[in-house]
Tab-separated table of C-alpha atoms in Angstrom:
chain	number	residue	atom	x	y	z
A	1	MET	CA	120.309	-70.567	3.214
A	2	LEU	CA	120.381	-67.646	5.572
A	3	ASN	CA	118.998	-69.782	8.492
A	4	GLN	CA	121.740	-72.093	8.235
A	5	GLN	CA	124.344	-69.467	8.208
A	6	LEU	CA	122.781	-67.949	11.256
A	7	CYS	CA	122.720	-71.183	13.110
A	8	ILE	CA	126.503	-71.715	12.731
A	9	ARG	CA	127.314	-68.316	13.961
A	10	THR	CA	124.859	-67.693	16.923
A	11	ILE	CA	123.603	-71.251	18.205
A	12	PRO	CA	125.215	-72.725	21.171
A	13	ASP	CA	127.151	-75.405	20.358
A	14	LYS	CA	125.215	-78.231	22.182
A	15	LEU	CA	122.011	-77.222	20.534
A	16	LEU	CA	123.771	-76.862	17.209
A	17	CYS	CA	124.945	-80.584	17.503
A	18	HIS	CA	121.292	-81.591	18.565
A	19	MET	CA	120.249	-80.171	15.275
A	20	VAL	CA	123.044	-81.773	13.256
A	21	ASP	CA	122.614	-85.026	14.822
A	22	ALA	CA	118.816	-84.818	13.904
A	23	THR	CA	119.479	-84.115	10.511
A	24	SER	CA	121.907	-86.702	10.051
A	25	SER	CA	119.660	-89.320	11.382
A	26	ARG	CA	116.948	-88.286	9.110
A	27	ARG	CA	119.345	-88.503	6.099
A	28	ALA	CA	120.548	-91.841	7.274
A	29	ARG	CA	117.072	-93.172	7.513
A	30	ALA	CA	116.119	-91.867	4.152
A	31	THR	CA	118.936	-93.543	2.342
A	32	ASN	CA	119.787	-96.644	4.453
A	33	SER	CA	115.892	-97.592	5.193
A	34	SER	CA	112.790	-98.233	3.540
A	35	PHE	CA	111.560	-95.253	1.343
A	36	TRP	CA	108.496	-95.451	3.829
A	37	SER	CA	110.457	-95.691	7.185
A	38	CYS	CA	110.436	-93.834	10.250
A	39	SER	CA	108.289	-90.792	9.772
A	40	LEU	CA	106.400	-88.597	7.055
A	41	TRP	CA	109.627	-86.524	7.246
A	42	GLU	CA	111.211	-88.768	4.714
A	43	ILE	CA	108.193	-89.306	2.691
A	44	ARG	CA	107.603	-85.364	2.410
A	45	SER	CA	111.439	-84.967	1.703
A	46	ARG	CA	111.303	-87.328	-1.323
A	47	ILE	CA	108.204	-85.748	-2.779
A	48	ARG	CA	109.792	-82.374	-2.016
A	49	LYS	CA	113.106	-83.309	-3.700
A	50	ARG	CA	111.100	-84.049	-6.822
A	51	LEU	CA	109.198	-80.971	-6.697
A	52	GLY	CA	111.953	-78.738	-5.835
A	53	SER	CA	114.521	-80.036	-8.342
A	54	ALA	CA	112.049	-79.244	-11.296
A	55	PRO	CA	108.834	-77.614	-9.551
A	56	MET	CA	107.160	-76.749	-12.856
A	57	SER	CA	109.451	-77.608	-16.028
A	58	SER	CA	109.665	-81.392	-15.491
A	59	VAL	CA	106.118	-81.432	-15.576
A	60	HIS	CA	103.720	-84.342	-14.732
A	61	ARG	CA	101.531	-86.641	-16.921
A	62	MET	CA	98.464	-84.631	-15.953
A	63	THR	CA	99.291	-81.613	-17.901
A	64	ASN	CA	95.888	-81.749	-19.766
A	65	LEU	CA	94.026	-80.868	-16.356
A	66	TRP	CA	96.316	-77.665	-15.898
A	67	SER	CA	94.337	-74.573	-15.344
A	68	VAL	CA	95.309	-71.254	-17.296
A	69	ASP	CA	97.143	-70.037	-14.045
A	70	ASN	CA	98.954	-73.222	-13.810
A	71	VAL	CA	100.068	-72.721	-17.592
A	72	CYS	CA	101.289	-69.248	-16.878
A	73	SER	CA	103.160	-70.524	-14.054
A	74	TRP	CA	105.047	-72.982	-16.323
A	75	LEU	CA	105.792	-70.072	-18.539
A	76	LYS	CA	107.407	-68.203	-15.830
A	77	VAL	CA	109.602	-70.896	-14.577
A	78	ASN	CA	110.984	-71.299	-18.268
A	79	GLY	CA	111.567	-67.558	-18.407
A	80	LEU	CA	108.456	-66.852	-20.833
A	81	GLU	CA	106.535	-64.552	-18.760
A	82	ALA	CA	106.275	-61.934	-21.023
A	83	PHE	CA	103.727	-64.149	-22.959
A	84	THR	CA	101.526	-64.708	-20.033
A	85	THR	CA	98.769	-62.197	-21.109
A	86	THR	CA	98.600	-63.526	-24.458
A	87	PHE	CA	97.892	-66.997	-22.882
A	88	ILE	CA	95.306	-65.579	-20.377
A	89	GLU	CA	93.391	-63.929	-23.237
A	90	ASN	CA	93.295	-66.794	-25.298
A	91	GLU	CA	92.682	-69.105	-22.322
A	92	ILE	CA	95.215	-71.631	-23.044
A	93	ASP	CA	94.587	-74.351	-20.271
A	94	GLY	CA	96.695	-77.509	-19.941
A	95	ALA	CA	94.606	-79.333	-22.788
A	96	THR	CA	94.833	-76.442	-25.258
A	97	LEU	CA	98.608	-75.913	-24.428
A	98	LEU	CA	99.279	-79.685	-25.613
A	99	GLY	CA	97.445	-79.439	-28.669
A	100	LEU	CA	99.372	-75.999	-29.922
A	101	SER	CA	100.989	-76.544	-33.265
A	102	GLU	CA	103.785	-74.772	-34.788
A	103	ARG	CA	101.639	-72.409	-36.898
A	104	MET	CA	99.663	-71.284	-33.840
A	105	CYS	CA	102.777	-70.573	-32.023
A	106	GLU	CA	103.849	-68.506	-34.848
A	107	ARG	CA	100.721	-66.150	-33.920
A	108	ILE	CA	101.772	-65.929	-30.231
A	109	PHE	CA	105.435	-65.528	-30.356
A	110	PRO	CA	106.318	-62.746	-32.812
A	111	LYS	CA	109.975	-63.624	-32.613
A	112	ILE	CA	111.567	-66.777	-34.379
A	113	LYS	CA	113.869	-66.969	-31.074
A	114	ASP	CA	110.937	-66.994	-28.745
A	115	GLN	CA	109.293	-69.693	-31.259
A	116	VAL	CA	111.905	-72.075	-31.009
A	117	ARG	CA	112.653	-71.817	-27.118
A	118	PHE	CA	108.976	-72.448	-26.691
A	119	MET	CA	108.598	-75.564	-29.118
A	120	ALA	CA	111.797	-76.918	-27.343
A	121	ILE	CA	110.262	-76.699	-23.821
A	122	LEU	CA	106.826	-77.971	-24.859
A	123	SER	CA	108.374	-80.886	-26.667
A	124	THR	CA	110.161	-81.757	-23.293
A	125	LEU	CA	107.026	-81.387	-21.440
A	126	LYS	CA	105.170	-83.916	-23.792
A	127	GLU	CA	108.074	-86.281	-23.422
A	128	LYS	CA	107.940	-86.423	-19.643
A	129	GLU	CA	104.231	-86.808	-19.384
A	130	ASN	CA	104.393	-90.473	-19.347
A	131	GLU	CA	107.778	-91.012	-17.855
A	132	PHE	CA	106.214	-93.627	-15.198
A	133	VAL	CA	102.813	-94.802	-16.374
A	134	PRO	CA	102.322	-96.588	-19.840
A	135	HIS	CA	99.816	-94.698	-22.030
A	136	ASP	CA	96.960	-97.633	-21.945
A	137	GLU	CA	96.729	-97.259	-18.286
A	138	PRO	CA	94.535	-94.371	-17.244
A	139	ASP	CA	94.370	-93.110	-13.682
A	140	VAL	CA	91.325	-94.466	-11.665
A	141	PRO	CA	90.347	-93.097	-8.152
A	142	ALA	CA	91.955	-95.005	-5.113
A	143	LYS	CA	89.637	-95.945	-2.299
A	144	PRO	CA	86.874	-93.344	-1.335
A	145	THR	CA	88.594	-90.692	0.825
A	146	THR	CA	87.238	-87.845	3.070
A	147	GLY	CA	90.326	-85.808	2.941
A	148	SER	CA	91.408	-82.565	0.865
A	149	PHE	CA	92.865	-84.804	-1.661
A	150	GLN	CA	91.493	-87.185	-4.161
A	151	LEU	CA	94.123	-90.043	-4.825
A	152	ARG	CA	94.284	-91.276	-8.520
A	153	PHE	CA	96.511	-94.208	-9.135
A	154	PRO	CA	97.192	-95.976	-12.466
A	155	GLN	CA	95.407	-99.353	-12.306
A	156	PHE	CA	98.658	-101.478	-11.929
A	157	LEU	CA	99.770	-99.550	-8.738
A	158	ILE	CA	96.301	-100.115	-7.258
A	159	ASN	CA	96.825	-103.583	-7.923
A	160	SER	CA	100.284	-103.328	-6.064
A	161	LEU	CA	98.757	-101.480	-3.124
A	162	ASN	CA	95.869	-103.899	-2.649
A	163	ASN	CA	98.062	-106.534	-2.935
A	164	LYS	CA	100.555	-105.283	-0.471
A	165	ASP	CA	103.410	-105.586	-3.012
A	166	PRO	CA	106.840	-105.849	-0.878
A	167	ASP	CA	108.381	-103.664	-3.675
A	168	LEU	CA	106.707	-100.726	-2.174
A	169	LYS	CA	108.816	-101.075	0.856
A	170	SER	CA	111.869	-102.233	-0.692
A	171	HIS	CA	115.125	-100.685	0.113
A	172	GLN	CA	115.699	-100.232	-3.706
A	173	ARG	CA	114.122	-98.233	-6.458
A	174	ASN	CA	111.890	-99.852	-8.377
A	175	LYS	CA	108.729	-99.457	-10.887
A	176	ALA	CA	106.050	-99.500	-8.083
A	177	LYS	CA	107.530	-97.118	-5.922
A	178	ASN	CA	108.655	-94.691	-8.834
A	179	ALA	CA	104.958	-94.667	-10.011
A	180	LEU	CA	103.702	-93.975	-6.483
A	181	VAL	CA	105.988	-91.225	-5.974
A	182	GLN	CA	104.730	-89.698	-9.330
A	183	ALA	CA	101.250	-90.268	-8.667
A	184	LEU	CA	101.645	-88.166	-5.089
A	185	TYR	CA	103.486	-85.628	-7.106
A	186	ASP	CA	100.537	-85.444	-9.682
A	187	THR	CA	98.057	-85.178	-6.709
A	188	LEU	CA	99.817	-82.470	-5.142
A	189	SER	CA	100.322	-80.478	-8.537
A	190	LEU	CA	96.800	-80.579	-9.449
A	191	GLN	CA	96.117	-78.490	-6.181
A	192	THR	CA	99.375	-76.196	-5.797
A	193	MET	CA	102.717	-76.182	-7.505
A	194	TYR	CA	103.873	-75.044	-4.041
A	195	PRO	CA	102.399	-77.092	-1.515
A	196	THR	CA	103.042	-76.382	2.490
A	197	HIS	CA	103.991	-78.840	5.009
A	198	ILE	CA	100.236	-79.205	6.101
A	199	GLN	CA	99.507	-80.326	2.674
A	200	TYR	CA	102.328	-82.586	2.647
A	201	VAL	CA	101.076	-84.125	5.851
A	202	ASP	CA	97.430	-84.281	4.748
A	203	LEU	CA	98.436	-86.180	1.772
A	204	MET	CA	100.368	-88.702	3.396
A	205	ARG	CA	98.257	-89.245	6.134
A	206	MET	CA	95.516	-90.075	3.677
A	207	LEU	CA	97.659	-92.606	1.910
A	208	LEU	CA	98.752	-94.204	5.211
A	209	MET	CA	95.237	-94.349	6.452
A	210	GLN	CA	94.008	-95.997	3.180
A	211	TYR	CA	97.177	-98.548	2.849
A	212	PRO	CA	98.459	-98.862	6.559
A	213	PHE	CA	100.894	-101.706	5.599
A	214	LEU	CA	103.097	-98.816	4.126
A	215	ARG	CA	103.441	-97.556	7.782
A	216	GLU	CA	106.516	-98.858	9.574
A	217	LYS	CA	107.167	-99.052	13.233
A	218	CYS	CA	110.963	-98.152	13.257
A	219	GLY	CA	110.935	-94.305	14.560
A	220	SER	CA	107.430	-93.469	13.149
A	221	GLY	CA	106.111	-92.315	16.340
A	222	TYR	CA	103.102	-94.620	16.489
A	223	ALA	CA	104.661	-96.541	18.983
A	224	LEU	CA	103.859	-94.687	22.241
A	225	GLU	CA	107.341	-93.895	23.996
A	226	MET	CA	106.867	-92.835	27.354
A	227	HIS	CA	109.340	-91.881	30.720
A	228	ASP	CA	109.428	-94.631	33.178
A	229	GLY	CA	106.581	-94.648	35.667
A	230	GLU	CA	104.240	-93.359	32.672
A	231	ASP	CA	101.623	-94.923	30.887
A	232	GLU	CA	99.193	-94.512	27.964
A	233	HIS	CA	96.617	-93.068	30.426
A	234	SER	CA	98.584	-91.007	32.716
A	235	ILE	CA	100.135	-89.321	29.395
A	236	GLN	CA	96.676	-88.538	28.353
A	237	HIS	CA	96.155	-86.986	31.854
A	238	HIS	CA	99.146	-84.902	31.778
A	239	LYS	CA	98.169	-83.736	28.170
A	240	GLU	CA	94.755	-82.641	29.346
A	241	ALA	CA	95.848	-81.061	32.389
A	242	MET	CA	98.710	-79.016	30.568
A	243	LYS	CA	96.257	-77.920	27.659
A	244	VAL	CA	93.673	-76.704	30.179
A	245	GLU	CA	96.258	-74.811	32.316
A	246	ALA	CA	98.019	-73.408	29.239
A	247	LEU	CA	94.737	-71.612	28.010
A	248	LYS	CA	94.251	-69.984	31.231
A	249	GLN	CA	94.644	-66.219	31.322
A	250	ARG	CA	97.351	-66.788	34.273
A	251	PRO	CA	98.386	-70.437	33.758
A	252	ASN	CA	100.553	-72.322	36.588
A	253	TYR	CA	103.917	-72.745	34.864
A	254	ASN	CA	105.282	-74.870	37.333
A	255	LEU	CA	102.245	-77.344	36.700
A	256	ILE	CA	102.767	-77.143	32.849
A	257	ILE	CA	106.491	-77.660	33.317
A	258	ASN	CA	105.978	-80.882	35.399
A	259	GLY	CA	103.673	-82.501	32.719
A	260	MET	CA	106.130	-81.401	29.861
A	261	VAL	CA	108.964	-83.242	31.541
A	262	LYS	CA	106.645	-86.349	31.884
A	263	THR	CA	105.287	-86.126	28.465
A	264	GLN	CA	108.498	-84.867	26.449
A	265	LYS	CA	109.339	-88.483	24.837
A	266	TYR	CA	105.684	-88.761	23.656
A	267	ARG	CA	105.773	-85.085	22.520
A	268	ALA	CA	109.131	-85.439	20.454
A	269	ASN	CA	107.350	-88.344	18.493
A	270	PHE	CA	103.961	-86.467	18.082
A	271	ILE	CA	105.996	-83.542	16.671
A	272	GLN	CA	107.636	-85.575	14.171
A	273	GLU	CA	104.500	-87.133	12.864
A	274	HIS	CA	102.064	-83.879	12.732
A	275	SER	CA	101.795	-80.332	11.282
A	276	THR	CA	102.758	-77.108	13.062
A	277	ALA	CA	99.296	-76.445	13.619
A	278	ALA	CA	98.325	-79.882	15.095
A	279	VAL	CA	101.283	-79.730	17.383
A	280	LEU	CA	100.373	-76.331	18.808
A	281	GLU	CA	96.884	-77.536	19.070
A	282	GLU	CA	97.741	-80.533	21.023
A	283	PHE	CA	100.376	-78.806	22.994
A	284	PRO	CA	99.379	-74.939	23.510
A	285	CYS	CA	101.934	-74.684	26.004
A	286	LEU	CA	104.584	-74.518	23.192
A	287	ARG	CA	103.383	-71.068	22.468
A	288	HIS	CA	104.148	-69.198	25.621
A	289	PRO	CA	107.498	-67.783	25.677
A	290	LEU	CA	108.618	-69.013	29.055
A	291	LEU	CA	107.337	-72.649	28.296
A	292	ILE	CA	109.148	-72.824	24.936
A	293	LEU	CA	112.468	-71.820	26.529
A	294	GLU	CA	111.651	-74.781	28.650
A	295	GLU	CA	111.167	-77.002	26.047
A	296	MET	CA	114.630	-75.951	24.589
A	297	LYS	CA	116.138	-76.766	28.103
A	298	LEU	CA	114.727	-80.231	28.143
A	299	VAL	CA	115.778	-80.942	24.458
A	300	SER	CA	119.191	-79.336	24.360
A	301	GLU	CA	120.262	-78.793	28.055
A	302	VAL	CA	121.300	-75.348	27.355
A	303	ASP	CA	119.617	-72.052	28.002
A	304	VAL	CA	119.178	-71.482	24.591
A	305	ASP	CA	117.986	-67.734	24.529
A	306	LYS	CA	121.005	-66.769	27.078
A	307	GLN	CA	123.593	-68.277	24.626
A	308	VAL	CA	122.184	-66.662	21.610
A	309	VAL	CA	121.977	-63.218	23.400
A	310	VAL	CA	125.444	-63.918	24.603
A	311	ASN	CA	126.845	-64.737	21.146
A	312	LEU	CA	125.260	-61.923	19.622
A	313	ALA	CA	126.622	-59.421	21.950
A	314	LYS	CA	129.989	-60.283	21.155
A	315	MET	CA	129.231	-60.283	17.222
A	316	SER	CA	127.305	-57.408	17.398
A	317	LYS	CA	129.732	-54.479	17.150
A	318	ASN	CA	131.248	-56.507	13.906
A	319	ILE	CA	127.596	-56.800	12.598
A	320	LEU	CA	127.080	-53.151	12.967
A	321	ASP	CA	130.150	-52.094	11.181
A	322	LYS	CA	129.893	-54.556	8.385
A	323	ALA	CA	126.292	-53.964	7.594
A	324	PRO	CA	126.024	-51.726	4.590
A	325	LYS	CA	124.264	-48.540	4.785
A	326	SER	CA	120.594	-48.676	4.652
A	327	ALA	CA	117.547	-46.949	5.600
A	328	LEU	CA	116.731	-49.895	7.888
A	329	LYS	CA	120.365	-49.324	9.635
A	330	ASP	CA	119.475	-45.591	9.805
A	331	LYS	CA	116.463	-46.036	11.745
A	332	CYS	CA	118.027	-48.560	14.093
A	333	LEU	CA	120.828	-46.106	15.094
A	334	VAL	CA	118.392	-43.575	15.807
A	335	VAL	CA	116.723	-45.598	18.327
A	336	LEU	CA	120.062	-46.678	19.588
A	337	ASP	CA	121.174	-43.211	20.014
A	338	ALA	CA	117.911	-42.528	21.895
A	339	SER	CA	118.751	-45.143	24.626
A	340	ASP	CA	117.791	-43.767	28.062
A	341	THR	CA	120.026	-46.378	29.662
A	342	GLU	CA	123.225	-48.382	29.198
A	343	GLU	CA	121.041	-51.549	29.536
A	344	GLU	CA	118.555	-50.477	27.131
A	345	ARG	CA	121.109	-49.730	24.695
A	346	ARG	CA	122.847	-52.992	24.767
A	347	GLY	CA	119.604	-54.944	24.497
A	348	GLN	CA	118.756	-52.606	21.560
A	349	ILE	CA	122.228	-53.402	19.873
A	350	VAL	CA	121.656	-57.239	20.093
A	351	ASN	CA	118.027	-56.624	18.286
A	352	THR	CA	119.807	-54.335	15.890
A	353	ALA	CA	122.546	-57.061	15.439
A	354	VAL	CA	119.694	-59.539	14.460
A	355	LEU	CA	118.113	-57.226	11.940
A	356	LEU	CA	121.255	-56.548	10.147
A	357	LEU	CA	122.493	-59.943	9.823
A	358	PRO	CA	120.860	-60.796	6.473
A	359	SER	CA	122.365	-57.619	4.948
A	360	VAL	CA	126.004	-58.849	6.272
A	361	PHE	CA	125.274	-62.214	4.560
A	362	LYS	CA	123.626	-60.421	1.436
A	363	GLU	CA	120.754	-62.465	1.877
A	364	ASP	CA	116.981	-61.714	1.573
A	365	PRO	CA	116.035	-60.230	5.090
A	366	GLN	CA	112.343	-61.851	4.583
A	367	GLN	CA	114.139	-65.182	4.961
A	368	LEU	CA	114.533	-63.995	8.585
A	369	PHE	CA	111.964	-61.125	9.397
A	370	VAL	CA	109.191	-59.212	8.145
A	371	ILE	CA	107.719	-55.769	9.057
A	372	ASP	CA	104.093	-55.211	9.332
A	373	LYS	CA	103.136	-57.830	6.877
A	374	GLU	CA	102.742	-61.559	6.356
A	375	PRO	CA	105.922	-63.950	6.165
A	376	VAL	CA	106.831	-64.765	2.600
A	377	PHE	CA	108.421	-67.908	3.414
A	378	PRO	CA	106.900	-70.970	5.239
A	379	THR	CA	109.946	-71.318	7.500
A	380	PRO	CA	110.144	-69.874	10.793
A	381	THR	CA	110.076	-66.158	10.282
A	382	ILE	CA	110.197	-63.276	12.942
A	383	VAL	CA	107.096	-61.094	12.564
A	384	LEU	CA	107.229	-57.409	13.520
A	385	THR	CA	103.935	-55.346	13.673
A	386	ASN	CA	102.800	-52.286	14.603
A	387	CYS	CA	106.091	-50.596	13.951
A	388	LYS	CA	106.276	-46.882	14.744
A	389	ASN	CA	107.463	-45.042	11.527
A	390	GLY	CA	108.337	-48.224	10.213
A	391	ASN	CA	110.985	-48.911	12.711
A	392	PRO	CA	111.444	-52.517	13.862
A	393	LEU	CA	112.874	-51.443	17.016
A	394	GLN	CA	109.696	-49.857	17.846
A	395	SER	CA	107.588	-52.801	17.225
A	396	SER	CA	104.733	-52.953	19.776
A	397	ALA	CA	104.135	-56.938	18.979
A	398	ILE	CA	106.553	-59.671	18.109
A	399	THR	CA	105.900	-63.010	17.074
A	400	VAL	CA	107.179	-66.004	15.166
A	401	LYS	CA	105.063	-67.620	12.230
A	402	MET	CA	105.762	-70.918	10.443
A	403	ASP	CA	103.522	-72.600	7.586
A	404	ASP	CA	100.915	-69.540	8.297
A	405	THR	CA	100.738	-70.537	11.916
A	406	GLU	CA	101.595	-68.171	14.869
A	407	ILE	CA	103.940	-70.380	16.979
A	408	LEU	CA	104.718	-67.640	19.762
A	409	LEU	CA	102.292	-65.628	21.813
A	410	ASP	CA	103.332	-62.247	22.539
A	411	ASP	CA	102.945	-61.695	26.372
A	412	GLY	CA	105.036	-58.446	26.415
A	413	SER	CA	108.217	-60.482	27.294
A	414	VAL	CA	108.862	-61.129	23.639
A	415	ASP	CA	112.029	-59.159	21.927
A	416	ILE	CA	113.608	-59.624	18.686
A	417	SER	CA	116.639	-61.815	20.234
A	418	LEU	CA	114.415	-64.329	21.864
A	419	ALA	CA	112.166	-64.271	18.704
A	420	LEU	CA	115.267	-65.470	16.887
A	421	ALA	CA	116.143	-68.214	19.638
A	422	VAL	CA	112.329	-69.418	19.115
A	423	ALA	CA	112.870	-69.540	15.192
A	424	PHE	CA	116.023	-71.220	15.398
A	425	PHE	CA	114.919	-73.740	17.964
A	426	THR	CA	111.547	-74.272	15.779
A	427	LEU	CA	113.652	-74.727	12.732
A	428	SER	CA	115.249	-77.965	14.170
A	429	TYR	CA	112.250	-79.074	16.313
A	430	LEU	CA	109.102	-78.412	14.857
A	431	PRO	CA	108.150	-79.943	11.134
A	432	SER	CA	108.697	-77.621	8.431
């Protein structure tokens, strides 16, 4: 991934170590502890692994509930997108798909090669439908819910949940755990084949609210961690004071920074358990450029913005030399040549280096930044808007977005290199 390549080359060593340690600890918890231990991160990763490894082709046992759009997405994943129009015109949904005969397929696919290919993947689809749940156990709703998902579990799984089956918290894989993962996968797939972090969190929060015995104490963030001299009441007081101050037109940064120091341990746990939007609602201070830089210092004990700029400045000449010729490069060079002062030119060289990094690595630039449009990926993305003549170096507004949430306020002090530092930090710190 581009973000991983950029981290290795531009992030200061101490922060990089912090990111690696955080990743390693998550992996260790996911493999050595119970399936449900520590935080929603492992739960989401387990589901994402299943979705990511076969988002549509190893489809679930609820195929009969697919819409026509779901079927078309499945066709595209399997390289049969040329026939989506035919499927739409014939209103072939999941139930119809499962009922297609060979004679029907002959009418849809003129070429024998396409017929054979389609019948093979359809056969695979049918075989995998009941991989986890017996035919004679229909899904029934779980306890009544008020969230955005309707959890539907096979009866034997509901019995296991109601009886607090220890297998569900076992270190080893077993039928109950596999069935629960499959049921969660099915629930997500009915709503979308490409769930966002917020949808993962909503689903898992709903599950844990209904079956709190699945929740574990170790590292989960439910146990309140505090600095010495603080208690639950004082933490709440600091949070409210920080929130009120951060929403002012001219906030007292010293007051907020003092509160950030006192609530840092609590905030770190809160971040692990909540969506990006929820984190920024609880701690709006993290949207201010100056304050998120302060958060970087608290976490990594280094000036991340300064280190990123210094490292990029050292690399910028090589990046500009190695970047292939492109319209983006030409536009950036025009701005560089028009710089009024040497200081302005140095700053624009660093910004240009950021924009050209993807082309050096032969990666999709939209993984890092977008120009006058919304991000394509849910990961931290630099958003450059109101670009004069489409030139990103002449953008009048720069921010960073993740999971459709703006995580950086543009107060006039944000440039592309600062946005890059925030994107990198967010990648390791906020849930993604």
